[in-house]
PDB file of C-alpha atoms in Angstrom:
ATOM      1  CA  MET A   1     150.539 180.309 -83.057  1.00 71.00           C
ATOM      2  CA  SER A   2     154.193 181.373 -82.931  1.00 76.00           C
ATOM      3  CA  SER A   3     156.664 179.195 -81.065  1.00 76.00           C
ATOM      4  CA  ARG A   4     157.173 182.004 -78.501  1.00 73.00           C
ATOM      5  CA  LEU A   5     153.432 182.241 -77.794  1.00 69.00           C
ATOM      6  CA  GLN A   6     153.206 178.466 -77.622  1.00 71.00           C
ATOM      7  CA  ALA A   7     156.095 178.338 -75.127  1.00 65.00           C
ATOM      8  CA  GLN A   8     154.387 181.006 -73.007  1.00 67.00           C
ATOM      9  CA  ALA A   9     151.126 179.030 -73.071  1.00 68.00           C
ATOM     10  CA  VAL A  10     152.948 175.876 -71.967  1.00 65.00           C
ATOM     11  CA  LEU A  11     154.677 177.673 -69.085  1.00 62.00           C
ATOM     12  CA  ARG A  12     151.384 179.267 -67.998  1.00 64.00           C
ATOM     13  CA  ALA A  13     149.722 175.827 -68.007  1.00 62.00           C
ATOM     14  CA  ILE A  14     152.552 174.348 -65.932  1.00 64.00           C
ATOM     15  CA  LEU A  15     152.101 177.081 -63.324  1.00 59.00           C
ATOM     16  CA  GLU A  16     148.317 177.323 -63.271  1.00 61.00           C
ATOM     17  CA  ASN A  17     146.969 173.831 -63.967  1.00 63.00           C
ATOM     18  CA  PRO A  18     147.816 172.145 -60.654  1.00 64.00           C
ATOM     19  CA  GLN A  19     144.716 173.324 -58.774  1.00 69.00           C
ATOM     20  CA  ASP A  20     145.982 172.322 -55.339  1.00 79.00           C
ATOM     21  CA  VAL A  21     149.562 173.635 -55.602  1.00 88.00           C
ATOM     22  CA  ALA A  22     150.738 177.167 -54.849  1.00 91.00           C
ATOM     23  CA  ILE A  23     153.939 177.993 -56.737  1.00 92.00           C
ATOM     24  CA  PHE A  24     156.243 180.984 -56.429  1.00 94.00           C
ATOM     25  CA  ALA A  25     159.778 182.051 -57.328  1.00 95.00           C
ATOM     26  CA  LEU A  26     161.893 184.615 -55.476  1.00 97.00           C
ATOM     27  CA  ASP A  27     165.191 186.350 -56.206  1.00 97.00           C
ATOM     28  CA  ARG A  28     168.072 186.488 -53.698  1.00 97.00           C
ATOM     29  CA  SER A  29     166.411 189.480 -51.976  1.00 97.00           C
ATOM     30  CA  TYR A  30     163.145 187.548 -51.423  1.00 98.00           C
ATOM     31  CA  ARG A  31     161.347 189.549 -54.147  1.00 97.00           C
ATOM     32  CA  TYR A  32     158.796 187.802 -56.318  1.00 96.00           C
ATOM     33  CA  LEU A  33     159.984 186.762 -59.760  1.00 95.00           C
ATOM     34  CA  ALA A  34     156.755 184.857 -60.508  1.00 92.00           C
ATOM     35  CA  PHE A  35     153.829 183.132 -58.805  1.00 93.00           C
ATOM     36  CA  ASN A  36     150.659 181.330 -59.783  1.00 92.00           C
ATOM     37  CA  GLU A  37     147.104 182.373 -58.953  1.00 91.00           C
ATOM     38  CA  ASN A  38     146.867 179.734 -56.215  1.00 90.00           C
ATOM     39  CA  HIS A  39     149.770 181.384 -54.410  1.00 91.00           C
ATOM     40  CA  ALA A  40     148.277 184.876 -54.793  1.00 92.00           C
ATOM     41  CA  ARG A  41     144.964 183.638 -53.344  1.00 89.00           C
ATOM     42  CA  MET A  42     146.754 181.864 -50.490  1.00 86.00           C
ATOM     43  CA  VAL A  43     148.746 184.972 -49.500  1.00 88.00           C
ATOM     44  CA  GLU A  44     145.595 187.071 -49.599  1.00 88.00           C
ATOM     45  CA  HIS A  45     143.661 184.510 -47.571  1.00 82.00           C
ATOM     46  CA  ILE A  46     146.353 183.832 -44.956  1.00 81.00           C
ATOM     47  CA  TRP A  47     147.889 187.283 -44.507  1.00 82.00           C
ATOM     48  CA  GLY A  48     145.431 189.613 -46.255  1.00 86.00           C
ATOM     49  CA  ALA A  49     148.095 190.848 -48.692  1.00 89.00           C
ATOM     50  CA  ASP A  50     147.905 191.350 -52.443  1.00 92.00           C
ATOM     51  CA  VAL A  51     151.157 190.417 -54.180  1.00 94.00           C
ATOM     52  CA  LEU A  52     152.867 191.709 -57.293  1.00 94.00           C
ATOM     53  CA  VAL A  53     156.026 190.657 -59.097  1.00 95.00           C
ATOM     54  CA  GLY A  54     158.844 192.616 -57.443  1.00 96.00           C
ATOM     55  CA  ASP A  55     157.239 192.683 -53.966  1.00 96.00           C
ATOM     56  CA  ASP A  56     159.277 191.459 -50.990  1.00 96.00           C
ATOM     57  CA  MET A  57     157.513 188.259 -49.927  1.00 95.00           C
ATOM     58  CA  LEU A  58     158.714 188.523 -46.328  1.00 95.00           C
ATOM     59  CA  SER A  59     156.903 191.847 -45.948  1.00 93.00           C
ATOM     60  CA  CYS A  60     153.634 190.069 -46.869  1.00 91.00           C
ATOM     61  CA  ILE A  61     153.899 187.567 -44.004  1.00 88.00           C
ATOM     62  CA  GLY A  62     151.936 188.944 -41.066  1.00 82.00           C
ATOM     63  CA  ARG A  63     153.340 186.897 -38.189  1.00 82.00           C
ATOM     64  CA  ALA A  64     156.937 187.353 -37.062  1.00 89.00           C
ATOM     65  CA  ASP A  65     157.425 183.638 -36.270  1.00 87.00           C
ATOM     66  CA  GLU A  66     156.179 182.588 -39.714  1.00 85.00           C
ATOM     67  CA  ARG A  67     158.269 185.319 -41.367  1.00 91.00           C
ATOM     68  CA  GLU A  68     161.429 184.019 -39.638  1.00 94.00           C
ATOM     69  CA  GLN A  69     160.621 180.402 -40.549  1.00 91.00           C
ATOM     70  CA  ALA A  70     160.087 181.464 -44.170  1.00 93.00           C
ATOM     71  CA  ARG A  71     163.414 183.344 -44.178  1.00 96.00           C
ATOM     72  CA  ARG A  72     165.217 180.246 -42.845  1.00 96.00           C
ATOM     73  CA  ASN A  73     163.625 178.084 -45.550  1.00 96.00           C
ATOM     74  CA  PHE A  74     164.409 180.611 -48.284  1.00 97.00           C
ATOM     75  CA  ASP A  75     168.023 180.915 -47.110  1.00 98.00           C
ATOM     76  CA  ARG A  76     168.472 177.140 -47.236  1.00 98.00           C
ATOM     77  CA  ALA A  77     167.289 177.097 -50.863  1.00 98.00           C
ATOM     78  CA  LEU A  78     169.421 180.149 -51.671  1.00 98.00           C
ATOM     79  CA  ALA A  79     172.406 178.240 -50.242  1.00 98.00           C
ATOM     80  CA  GLY A  80     171.767 175.582 -52.905  1.00 97.00           C
ATOM     81  CA  GLU A  81     169.716 173.046 -50.948  1.00 97.00           C
ATOM     82  CA  CYS A  82     166.652 171.213 -52.304  1.00 97.00           C
ATOM     83  CA  PHE A  83     164.383 170.103 -49.459  1.00 97.00           C
ATOM     84  CA  THR A  84     160.833 169.436 -48.327  1.00 96.00           C
ATOM     85  CA  SER A  85     159.261 170.647 -45.099  1.00 93.00           C
ATOM     86  CA  ILE A  86     155.878 170.063 -43.477  1.00 90.00           C
ATOM     87  CA  GLU A  87     154.511 173.164 -41.760  1.00 82.00           C
ATOM     88  CA  GLU A  88     151.327 174.384 -40.158  1.00 76.00           C
ATOM     89  CA  ARG A  89     150.119 177.887 -40.807  1.00 64.00           C
ATOM     90  CA  GLY A  90     149.023 179.584 -37.618  1.00 54.00           C
ATOM     91  CA  ALA A  91     147.342 182.704 -38.946  1.00 53.00           C
ATOM     92  CA  GLU A  92     143.819 183.177 -37.645  1.00 49.00           C
ATOM     93  CA  ARG A  93     142.322 182.678 -41.108  1.00 48.00           C
ATOM     94  CA  MET A  94     144.150 179.405 -41.742  1.00 53.00           C
ATOM     95  CA  ARG A  95     144.331 177.830 -38.284  1.00 61.00           C
ATOM     96  CA  GLY A  96     145.183 174.156 -38.414  1.00 71.00           C
ATOM     97  CA  ARG A  97     146.147 173.927 -42.103  1.00 78.00           C
ATOM     98  CA  THR A  98     149.204 171.783 -42.867  1.00 84.00           C
ATOM     99  CA  TYR A  99     151.352 172.321 -45.957  1.00 86.00           C
ATOM    100  CA  GLU A 100     154.031 170.300 -47.674  1.00 92.00           C
ATOM    101  CA  ASN A 101     156.588 172.796 -48.988  1.00 93.00           C
ATOM    102  CA  VAL A 102     159.160 171.816 -51.619  1.00 96.00           C
ATOM    103  CA  TYR A 103     162.013 174.316 -51.984  1.00 97.00           C
ATOM    104  CA  SER A 104     164.634 174.378 -54.750  1.00 97.00           C
ATOM    105  CA  PRO A 105     167.329 176.825 -55.833  1.00 98.00           C
ATOM    106  CA  ILE A 106     167.173 178.545 -59.229  1.00 96.00           C
ATOM    107  CA  ARG A 107     170.571 178.446 -60.954  1.00 96.00           C
ATOM    108  CA  ASP A 108     171.893 180.467 -63.880  1.00 95.00           C
ATOM    109  CA  ASP A 109     173.867 178.945 -66.766  1.00 95.00           C
ATOM    110  CA  GLU A 110     177.081 179.034 -64.704  1.00 96.00           C
ATOM    111  CA  GLY A 111     175.475 177.208 -61.775  1.00 95.00           C
ATOM    112  CA  ASN A 112     175.180 180.258 -59.510  1.00 96.00           C
ATOM    113  CA  VAL A 113     172.076 180.366 -57.312  1.00 97.00           C
ATOM    114  CA  ILE A 114     170.036 183.387 -58.402  1.00 97.00           C
ATOM    115  CA  GLY A 115     166.771 182.629 -56.605  1.00 97.00           C
ATOM    116  CA  LEU A 116     164.470 179.919 -55.359  1.00 97.00           C
ATOM    117  CA  THR A 117     161.217 178.195 -56.171  1.00 96.00           C
ATOM    118  CA  SER A 118     158.644 176.782 -53.799  1.00 96.00           C
ATOM    119  CA  HIS A 119     155.692 174.478 -54.364  1.00 94.00           C
ATOM    120  CA  LEU A 120     153.173 174.333 -51.500  1.00 91.00           C
ATOM    121  CA  THR A 121     150.483 171.692 -51.269  1.00 90.00           C
ATOM    122  CA  ASP A 122     147.766 171.728 -48.616  1.00 86.00           C
ATOM    123  CA  ILE A 123     147.942 168.247 -47.065  1.00 88.00           C
ATOM    124  CA  THR A 124     145.562 168.905 -44.160  1.00 85.00           C
ATOM    125  CA  GLU A 125     142.882 166.448 -45.293  1.00 83.00           C
ATOM    126  CA  ARG A 126     145.458 163.744 -46.013  1.00 81.00           C
ATOM    127  CA  ARG A 127     146.990 164.178 -42.548  1.00 76.00           C
ATOM    128  CA  LEU A 128     143.556 164.006 -40.885  1.00 81.00           C
ATOM    129  CA  LEU A 129     142.733 160.825 -42.807  1.00 82.00           C
ATOM    130  CA  GLU A 130     146.067 159.281 -41.802  1.00 76.00           C
ATOM    131  CA  GLN A 131     145.322 160.108 -38.156  1.00 79.00           C
ATOM    132  CA  ARG A 132     141.878 158.508 -38.381  1.00 81.00           C
ATOM    133  CA  VAL A 133     143.349 155.354 -39.927  1.00 82.00           C
ATOM    134  CA  ARG A 134     146.001 155.118 -37.190  1.00 81.00           C
ATOM    135  CA  GLN A 135     143.367 155.615 -34.480  1.00 85.00           C
ATOM    136  CA  SER A 136     141.117 152.925 -35.929  1.00 84.00           C
ATOM    137  CA  GLN A 137     143.862 150.280 -35.932  1.00 80.00           C
TER     138      GLN A 137
END
């Protein structure tokens, strides 16, 4: 296997192997640069949209309030901030799901922010367990 093919296989494994993490990258115009299968399934399940590289992610988000929250989060990362947020998705198909979202800027060789990455983990079950433990104390 050539070193280029091996590098591609490694990157694919990094993106696809975490079964409970949805990963995506956007450019400064909120267009997809890359995403893993978990993210594609999540977008289809939550908002009923199929995504392709180059699509505007904001146009895939069905609810205006969630679209504006996403834009605020994306803009923070595009301003150079790394941060984590905990958010509930309110779409009918995903009512009551809670996600931990980790946002980071993508920088070029000169340090300019050229996009962002996000890693989303469904933490609903963990939150429910924490609530049960608190209630039982």
